[in-house]
C-alpha cells in the first residue's frame, strides 16, 4: 500500500485540516499494515512536531515515487484543497493503479464507479477497503485495468481535445 503526501505549512484552516486528515490516514495505515505500508508525509521545510510519526519512508525524488506507485498493489488518494480533485488521482489512473480514494463531490465528465476506484470518507473506511482488496488479487488487477482504461477513454488529453474539436464542429 502506497500513500505519500506533502505537508503544507500555510497555517490556515484549510491546510491544517488537510494535513491532519492525511496524517490520520497515514497513522491508520501504518498501524494496520505495518511493513506493507510505504510512504507518509514529506516536508519541504521544517518538520512539524505533531507529524513526526508520519514522516515518509520513501525517497521523494520522482523516480522513486513512480517506482513505488508502479509496484504498489494499492495506492491511496485524498482530496486536494477546497475538496478539489487531486492531480495525483489522474496520475494514478494513467499509471493503471488500484486506487482507494477519498470521496470527492466534484465530478469527472464521465462518472467514476466502484469498479474503477474504491471510495472512502473516514480513516476506518480507507483501512477496511484496503483490507478487503488485499484479500482478492483478482479485484486489484481488475481495478488496475479499469483505471487505465478510464484514463485512456476519458482523461487522456488527446482524447479530450478530439472530443472538444468534434463537439465544436457540430455547433458550427
JSON list of C-alpha atoms in Angstrom, two decimals:
[
{"chain": "A", "resi": 1, "resn": "UNK", "atom": "CA", "xyz": [0.00, 0.00, 0.00]},
{"chain": "A", "resi": 2, "resn": "UNK", "atom": "CA", "xyz": [1.44, 3.37, -1.01]},
{"chain": "A", "resi": 3, "resn": "UNK", "atom": "CA", "xyz": [0.43, 6.86, 0.13]},
{"chain": "A", "resi": 4, "resn": "UNK", "atom": "CA", "xyz": [2.82, 9.80, 0.08]},
{"chain": "A", "resi": 5, "resn": "UNK", "atom": "CA", "xyz": [1.83, 13.44, 0.51]},
{"chain": "A", "resi": 6, "resn": "UNK", "atom": "CA", "xyz": [3.46, 16.77, 1.11]},
{"chain": "A", "resi": 7, "resn": "UNK", "atom": "CA", "xyz": [2.93, 18.67, 4.35]},
{"chain": "A", "resi": 8, "resn": "UNK", "atom": "CA", "xyz": [1.59, 22.16, 3.59]},
{"chain": "A", "resi": 9, "resn": "UNK", "atom": "CA", "xyz": [2.78, 24.77, 6.07]},
{"chain": "A", "resi": 10, "resn": "UNK", "atom": "CA", "xyz": [0.36, 27.58, 5.22]},
{"chain": "A", "resi": 11, "resn": "UNK", "atom": "CA", "xyz": [-1.02, 27.56, 8.77]},
{"chain": "A", "resi": 12, "resn": "UNK", "atom": "CA", "xyz": [-4.59, 28.27, 7.85]},
{"chain": "A", "resi": 13, "resn": "UNK", "atom": "CA", "xyz": [-7.76, 26.29, 8.43]},
{"chain": "A", "resi": 14, "resn": "UNK", "atom": "CA", "xyz": [-7.62, 24.54, 5.03]},
{"chain": "A", "resi": 15, "resn": "UNK", "atom": "CA", "xyz": [-4.02, 23.34, 5.25]},
{"chain": "A", "resi": 16, "resn": "UNK", "atom": "CA", "xyz": [-4.36, 22.43, 8.93]},
{"chain": "A", "resi": 17, "resn": "UNK", "atom": "CA", "xyz": [-7.40, 20.22, 8.31]},
{"chain": "A", "resi": 18, "resn": "UNK", "atom": "CA", "xyz": [-5.90, 18.58, 5.20]},
{"chain": "A", "resi": 19, "resn": "UNK", "atom": "CA", "xyz": [-2.61, 17.88, 6.98]},
{"chain": "A", "resi": 20, "resn": "UNK", "atom": "CA", "xyz": [-4.42, 16.40, 9.97]},
{"chain": "A", "resi": 21, "resn": "UNK", "atom": "CA", "xyz": [-6.73, 14.22, 7.85]},
{"chain": "A", "resi": 22, "resn": "UNK", "atom": "CA", "xyz": [-3.80, 12.94, 5.78]},
{"chain": "A", "resi": 23, "resn": "UNK", "atom": "CA", "xyz": [-1.73, 12.30, 8.91]},
{"chain": "A", "resi": 24, "resn": "UNK", "atom": "CA", "xyz": [-4.59, 10.30, 10.43]},
{"chain": "A", "resi": 25, "resn": "UNK", "atom": "CA", "xyz": [-4.81, 8.22, 7.23]},
{"chain": "A", "resi": 26, "resn": "UNK", "atom": "CA", "xyz": [-1.04, 7.59, 7.41]},
{"chain": "A", "resi": 27, "resn": "UNK", "atom": "CA", "xyz": [-1.25, 6.63, 11.09]},
{"chain": "A", "resi": 28, "resn": "UNK", "atom": "CA", "xyz": [-4.15, 4.25, 10.46]},
{"chain": "A", "resi": 29, "resn": "UNK", "atom": "CA", "xyz": [-2.41, 2.61, 7.51]},
{"chain": "A", "resi": 30, "resn": "UNK", "atom": "CA", "xyz": [0.86, 2.26, 9.47]},
{"chain": "A", "resi": 31, "resn": "UNK", "atom": "CA", "xyz": [-0.96, 0.75, 12.45]},
{"chain": "A", "resi": 32, "resn": "UNK", "atom": "CA", "xyz": [-2.92, -1.74, 10.36]},
{"chain": "A", "resi": 33, "resn": "UNK", "atom": "CA", "xyz": [-0.45, -2.73, 7.65]},
{"chain": "A", "resi": 34, "resn": "UNK", "atom": "CA", "xyz": [2.94, -2.24, 9.37]},
{"chain": "A", "resi": 35, "resn": "UNK", "atom": "CA", "xyz": [5.71, -3.07, 6.85]},
{"chain": "A", "resi": 36, "resn": "UNK", "atom": "CA", "xyz": [3.22, -3.46, 3.97]},
{"chain": "A", "resi": 37, "resn": "UNK", "atom": "CA", "xyz": [2.61, 0.30, 4.05]},
{"chain": "A", "resi": 38, "resn": "UNK", "atom": "CA", "xyz": [5.01, 2.64, 2.28]},
{"chain": "A", "resi": 39, "resn": "UNK", "atom": "CA", "xyz": [5.02, 6.41, 2.22]},
{"chain": "A", "resi": 40, "resn": "UNK", "atom": "CA", "xyz": [3.97, 9.07, 4.64]},
{"chain": "A", "resi": 41, "resn": "UNK", "atom": "CA", "xyz": [4.31, 12.83, 4.76]},
{"chain": "A", "resi": 42, "resn": "UNK", "atom": "CA", "xyz": [7.26, 14.76, 3.40]},
{"chain": "A", "resi": 43, "resn": "UNK", "atom": "CA", "xyz": [8.26, 18.24, 4.45]},
{"chain": "A", "resi": 44, "resn": "UNK", "atom": "CA", "xyz": [9.68, 20.98, 2.26]},
{"chain": "A", "resi": 45, "resn": "UNK", "atom": "CA", "xyz": [10.98, 22.99, 5.18]},
{"chain": "A", "resi": 46, "resn": "UNK", "atom": "CA", "xyz": [10.94, 22.07, 8.85]},
{"chain": "A", "resi": 47, "resn": "UNK", "atom": "CA", "xyz": [9.16, 19.02, 10.21]},
{"chain": "A", "resi": 48, "resn": "UNK", "atom": "CA", "xyz": [6.10, 19.96, 12.25]},
{"chain": "A", "resi": 49, "resn": "UNK", "atom": "CA", "xyz": [6.50, 18.09, 15.56]},
{"chain": "A", "resi": 50, "resn": "UNK", "atom": "CA", "xyz": [2.86, 16.91, 15.65]},
{"chain": "A", "resi": 51, "resn": "UNK", "atom": "CA", "xyz": [3.57, 14.96, 12.43]},
{"chain": "A", "resi": 52, "resn": "UNK", "atom": "CA", "xyz": [6.98, 13.46, 13.25]},
{"chain": "A", "resi": 53, "resn": "UNK", "atom": "CA", "xyz": [5.42, 9.98, 13.36]},
{"chain": "A", "resi": 54, "resn": "UNK", "atom": "CA", "xyz": [4.16, 10.46, 9.79]},
{"chain": "A", "resi": 55, "resn": "UNK", "atom": "CA", "xyz": [7.49, 11.15, 8.05]},
{"chain": "A", "resi": 56, "resn": "UNK", "atom": "CA", "xyz": [7.73, 9.22, 4.81]},
{"chain": "A", "resi": 57, "resn": "UNK", "atom": "CA", "xyz": [9.95, 6.17, 4.48]},
{"chain": "A", "resi": 58, "resn": "UNK", "atom": "CA", "xyz": [10.21, 6.66, 0.71]},
{"chain": "A", "resi": 59, "resn": "UNK", "atom": "CA", "xyz": [12.68, 8.88, -1.14]},
{"chain": "A", "resi": 60, "resn": "UNK", "atom": "CA", "xyz": [10.80, 11.87, -2.53]},
{"chain": "A", "resi": 61, "resn": "UNK", "atom": "CA", "xyz": [12.61, 12.02, -5.86]},
{"chain": "A", "resi": 62, "resn": "UNK", "atom": "CA", "xyz": [10.32, 11.45, -8.83]},
{"chain": "A", "resi": 63, "resn": "UNK", "atom": "CA", "xyz": [11.87, 8.17, -9.98]},
{"chain": "A", "resi": 64, "resn": "UNK", "atom": "CA", "xyz": [11.46, 6.55, -6.55]},
{"chain": "A", "resi": 65, "resn": "UNK", "atom": "CA", "xyz": [7.93, 7.90, -6.27]},
{"chain": "A", "resi": 66, "resn": "UNK", "atom": "CA", "xyz": [6.95, 6.41, -9.64]},
{"chain": "A", "resi": 67, "resn": "UNK", "atom": "CA", "xyz": [8.62, 3.07, -8.78]},
{"chain": "A", "resi": 68, "resn": "UNK", "atom": "CA", "xyz": [6.57, 2.82, -5.59]},
{"chain": "A", "resi": 69, "resn": "UNK", "atom": "CA", "xyz": [3.37, 3.70, -7.43]},
{"chain": "A", "resi": 70, "resn": "UNK", "atom": "CA", "xyz": [4.03, 1.12, -10.12]},
{"chain": "A", "resi": 71, "resn": "UNK", "atom": "CA", "xyz": [4.88, -1.60, -7.60]},
{"chain": "A", "resi": 72, "resn": "UNK", "atom": "CA", "xyz": [2.05, -0.94, -5.17]},
{"chain": "A", "resi": 73, "resn": "UNK", "atom": "CA", "xyz": [-0.94, -3.26, -5.02]},
{"chain": "A", "resi": 74, "resn": "UNK", "atom": "CA", "xyz": [-2.99, -0.27, -3.80]},
{"chain": "A", "resi": 75, "resn": "UNK", "atom": "CA", "xyz": [-2.41, 3.48, -3.88]},
{"chain": "A", "resi": 76, "resn": "UNK", "atom": "CA", "xyz": [-4.26, 5.97, -1.67]},
{"chain": "A", "resi": 77, "resn": "UNK", "atom": "CA", "xyz": [-5.57, 9.38, -2.67]},
{"chain": "A", "resi": 78, "resn": "UNK", "atom": "CA", "xyz": [-7.02, 12.24, -0.65]},
{"chain": "A", "resi": 79, "resn": "UNK", "atom": "CA", "xyz": [-8.83, 15.30, -1.94]},
{"chain": "A", "resi": 80, "resn": "UNK", "atom": "CA", "xyz": [-6.98, 18.48, -2.78]},
{"chain": "A", "resi": 81, "resn": "UNK", "atom": "CA", "xyz": [-7.52, 21.93, -1.32]},
{"chain": "A", "resi": 82, "resn": "UNK", "atom": "CA", "xyz": [-11.11, 23.09, -1.32]},
{"chain": "A", "resi": 83, "resn": "UNK", "atom": "CA", "xyz": [-12.15, 19.49, -1.88]},
{"chain": "A", "resi": 84, "resn": "UNK", "atom": "CA", "xyz": [-10.68, 19.61, -5.38]},
{"chain": "A", "resi": 85, "resn": "UNK", "atom": "CA", "xyz": [-9.90, 16.56, -7.48]},
{"chain": "A", "resi": 86, "resn": "UNK", "atom": "CA", "xyz": [-6.23, 15.84, -6.75]},
{"chain": "A", "resi": 87, "resn": "UNK", "atom": "CA", "xyz": [-3.80, 15.72, -9.67]},
{"chain": "A", "resi": 88, "resn": "UNK", "atom": "CA", "xyz": [-2.46, 12.52, -8.12]},
{"chain": "A", "resi": 89, "resn": "UNK", "atom": "CA", "xyz": [-5.75, 10.73, -8.78]},
{"chain": "A", "resi": 90, "resn": "UNK", "atom": "CA", "xyz": [-5.47, 11.33, -12.53]},
{"chain": "A", "resi": 91, "resn": "UNK", "atom": "CA", "xyz": [-1.80, 10.31, -12.44]},
{"chain": "A", "resi": 92, "resn": "UNK", "atom": "CA", "xyz": [-2.72, 7.08, -10.66]},
{"chain": "A", "resi": 93, "resn": "UNK", "atom": "CA", "xyz": [-5.34, 6.29, -13.32]},
{"chain": "A", "resi": 94, "resn": "UNK", "atom": "CA", "xyz": [-2.87, 6.98, -16.12]},
{"chain": "A", "resi": 95, "resn": "UNK", "atom": "CA", "xyz": [-0.46, 4.51, -14.49]},
{"chain": "A", "resi": 96, "resn": "UNK", "atom": "CA", "xyz": [-3.19, 1.88, -14.11]},
{"chain": "A", "resi": 97, "resn": "UNK", "atom": "CA", "xyz": [-3.32, 1.69, -10.32]},
{"chain": "A", "resi": 98, "resn": "UNK", "atom": "CA", "xyz": [-5.77, 0.10, -7.94]},
{"chain": "A", "resi": 99, "resn": "UNK", "atom": "CA", "xyz": [-6.97, 3.26, -6.18]},
{"chain": "A", "resi": 100, "resn": "UNK", "atom": "CA", "xyz": [-8.58, 3.83, -2.81]},
{"chain": "A", "resi": 101, "resn": "UNK", "atom": "CA", "xyz": [-9.63, 7.47, -2.78]},
{"chain": "A", "resi": 102, "resn": "UNK", "atom": "CA", "xyz": [-11.40, 9.90, -0.54]},
{"chain": "A", "resi": 103, "resn": "UNK", "atom": "CA", "xyz": [-14.89, 10.51, -1.96]},
{"chain": "A", "resi": 104, "resn": "UNK", "atom": "CA", "xyz": [-14.99, 13.71, -3.99]},
{"chain": "A", "resi": 105, "resn": "UNK", "atom": "CA", "xyz": [-18.04, 15.89, -4.66]},
{"chain": "A", "resi": 106, "resn": "UNK", "atom": "CA", "xyz": [-16.59, 17.20, -7.93]},
{"chain": "A", "resi": 107, "resn": "UNK", "atom": "CA", "xyz": [-17.48, 15.17, -10.96]},
{"chain": "A", "resi": 108, "resn": "UNK", "atom": "CA", "xyz": [-15.43, 13.92, -13.83]},
{"chain": "A", "resi": 109, "resn": "UNK", "atom": "CA", "xyz": [-17.17, 14.31, -17.20]},
{"chain": "A", "resi": 110, "resn": "UNK", "atom": "CA", "xyz": [-17.78, 10.55, -17.18]},
{"chain": "A", "resi": 111, "resn": "UNK", "atom": "CA", "xyz": [-18.75, 9.32, -13.69]},
{"chain": "A", "resi": 112, "resn": "UNK", "atom": "CA", "xyz": [-16.42, 7.00, -11.81]},
{"chain": "A", "resi": 113, "resn": "UNK", "atom": "CA", "xyz": [-17.80, 3.84, -10.29]},
{"chain": "A", "resi": 114, "resn": "UNK", "atom": "CA", "xyz": [-16.69, 1.27, -7.73]},
{"chain": "A", "resi": 115, "resn": "UNK", "atom": "CA", "xyz": [-15.16, -0.90, -10.46]},
{"chain": "A", "resi": 116, "resn": "UNK", "atom": "CA", "xyz": [-12.64, 1.86, -11.14]},
{"chain": "A", "resi": 117, "resn": "UNK", "atom": "CA", "xyz": [-11.98, 3.37, -7.70]},
{"chain": "A", "resi": 118, "resn": "UNK", "atom": "CA", "xyz": [-12.89, 2.37, -4.13]},
{"chain": "A", "resi": 119, "resn": "UNK", "atom": "CA", "xyz": [-14.13, 5.43, -2.24]},
{"chain": "A", "resi": 120, "resn": "UNK", "atom": "CA", "xyz": [-13.86, 6.18, 1.49]},
{"chain": "A", "resi": 121, "resn": "UNK", "atom": "CA", "xyz": [-14.85, 9.05, 3.77]},
{"chain": "A", "resi": 122, "resn": "UNK", "atom": "CA", "xyz": [-13.06, 8.11, 7.01]},
{"chain": "A", "resi": 123, "resn": "UNK", "atom": "CA", "xyz": [-9.72, 6.61, 8.00]},
{"chain": "A", "resi": 124, "resn": "UNK", "atom": "CA", "xyz": [-11.50, 3.44, 9.14]},
{"chain": "A", "resi": 125, "resn": "UNK", "atom": "CA", "xyz": [-13.24, 3.05, 5.79]},
{"chain": "A", "resi": 126, "resn": "UNK", "atom": "CA", "xyz": [-9.91, 3.53, 4.00]},
{"chain": "A", "resi": 127, "resn": "UNK", "atom": "CA", "xyz": [-8.29, 0.77, 6.05]},
{"chain": "A", "resi": 128, "resn": "UNK", "atom": "CA", "xyz": [-11.25, -1.56, 5.60]},
{"chain": "A", "resi": 129, "resn": "UNK", "atom": "CA", "xyz": [-11.26, -1.08, 1.81]},
{"chain": "A", "resi": 130, "resn": "UNK", "atom": "CA", "xyz": [-7.54, -1.84, 1.70]},
{"chain": "A", "resi": 131, "resn": "UNK", "atom": "CA", "xyz": [-8.03, -5.00, 3.77]},
{"chain": "A", "resi": 132, "resn": "UNK", "atom": "CA", "xyz": [-10.88, -6.13, 1.51]},
{"chain": "A", "resi": 133, "resn": "UNK", "atom": "CA", "xyz": [-8.84, -5.51, -1.62]},
{"chain": "A", "resi": 134, "resn": "UNK", "atom": "CA", "xyz": [-5.75, -7.27, -0.28]},
{"chain": "A", "resi": 135, "resn": "UNK", "atom": "CA", "xyz": [-7.91, -10.37, 0.18]},
{"chain": "A", "resi": 136, "resn": "UNK", "atom": "CA", "xyz": [-8.61, -10.56, -3.57]},
{"chain": "A", "resi": 137, "resn": "UNK", "atom": "CA", "xyz": [-5.83, -10.08, -6.13]},
{"chain": "A", "resi": 138, "resn": "UNK", "atom": "CA", "xyz": [-8.34, -10.54, -8.97]},
{"chain": "A", "resi": 139, "resn": "UNK", "atom": "CA", "xyz": [-10.24, -7.45, -7.87]},
{"chain": "A", "resi": 140, "resn": "UNK", "atom": "CA", "xyz": [-6.98, -5.49, -7.53]},
{"chain": "A", "resi": 141, "resn": "UNK", "atom": "CA", "xyz": [-5.98, -6.46, -11.07]},
{"chain": "A", "resi": 142, "resn": "UNK", "atom": "CA", "xyz": [-9.42, -5.63, -12.48]},
{"chain": "A", "resi": 143, "resn": "UNK", "atom": "CA", "xyz": [-9.32, -2.20, -10.83]},
{"chain": "A", "resi": 144, "resn": "UNK", "atom": "CA", "xyz": [-5.86, -1.56, -12.27]},
{"chain": "A", "resi": 145, "resn": "UNK", "atom": "CA", "xyz": [-7.12, -2.38, -15.76]},
{"chain": "A", "resi": 146, "resn": "UNK", "atom": "CA", "xyz": [-10.30, -0.35, -15.27]},
{"chain": "A", "resi": 147, "resn": "UNK", "atom": "CA", "xyz": [-8.45, 2.75, -14.06]},
{"chain": "A", "resi": 148, "resn": "UNK", "atom": "CA", "xyz": [-6.06, 2.67, -17.03]},
{"chain": "A", "resi": 149, "resn": "UNK", "atom": "CA", "xyz": [-8.94, 2.14, -19.44]},
{"chain": "A", "resi": 150, "resn": "UNK", "atom": "CA", "xyz": [-10.89, 5.01, -17.88]},
{"chain": "A", "resi": 151, "resn": "UNK", "atom": "CA", "xyz": [-7.88, 7.30, -18.27]},
{"chain": "A", "resi": 152, "resn": "UNK", "atom": "CA", "xyz": [-7.40, 6.28, -21.91]},
{"chain": "A", "resi": 153, "resn": "UNK", "atom": "CA", "xyz": [-11.09, 6.69, -22.72]},
{"chain": "A", "resi": 154, "resn": "UNK", "atom": "CA", "xyz": [-11.94, 9.79, -20.69]},
{"chain": "A", "resi": 155, "resn": "UNK", "atom": "CA", "xyz": [-8.92, 11.73, -19.39]},
{"chain": "A", "resi": 156, "resn": "UNK", "atom": "CA", "xyz": [-6.08, 11.42, -21.88]},
{"chain": "A", "resi": 157, "resn": "UNK", "atom": "CA", "xyz": [-5.50, 14.95, -23.22]},
{"chain": "A", "resi": 158, "resn": "UNK", "atom": "CA", "xyz": [-5.55, 13.84, -26.87]},
{"chain": "A", "resi": 159, "resn": "UNK", "atom": "CA", "xyz": [-8.95, 12.17, -26.37]},
{"chain": "A", "resi": 160, "resn": "UNK", "atom": "CA", "xyz": [-10.37, 15.24, -24.64]},
{"chain": "A", "resi": 161, "resn": "UNK", "atom": "CA", "xyz": [-9.10, 17.57, -27.36]},
{"chain": "A", "resi": 162, "resn": "UNK", "atom": "CA", "xyz": [-10.56, 15.32, -30.07]},
{"chain": "A", "resi": 163, "resn": "UNK", "atom": "CA", "xyz": [-13.94, 15.42, -28.29]},
{"chain": "A", "resi": 164, "resn": "UNK", "atom": "CA", "xyz": [-13.78, 19.21, -27.96]},
{"chain": "A", "resi": 165, "resn": "UNK", "atom": "CA", "xyz": [-12.94, 19.62, -31.66]},
{"chain": "A", "resi": 166, "resn": "UNK", "atom": "CA", "xyz": [-15.71, 17.23, -32.74]},
{"chain": "A", "resi": 167, "resn": "UNK", "atom": "CA", "xyz": [-18.25, 18.94, -30.48]},
{"chain": "A", "resi": 168, "resn": "UNK", "atom": "CA", "xyz": [-17.28, 22.41, -31.67]},
{"chain": "A", "resi": 169, "resn": "UNK", "atom": "CA", "xyz": [-17.53, 21.41, -35.35]},
{"chain": "A", "resi": 170, "resn": "UNK", "atom": "CA", "xyz": [-21.07, 20.12, -34.71]},
{"chain": "A", "resi": 171, "resn": "UNK", "atom": "CA", "xyz": [-22.04, 23.50, -33.29]},
{"chain": "A", "resi": 172, "resn": "UNK", "atom": "CA", "xyz": [-20.84, 25.41, -36.35]}
]
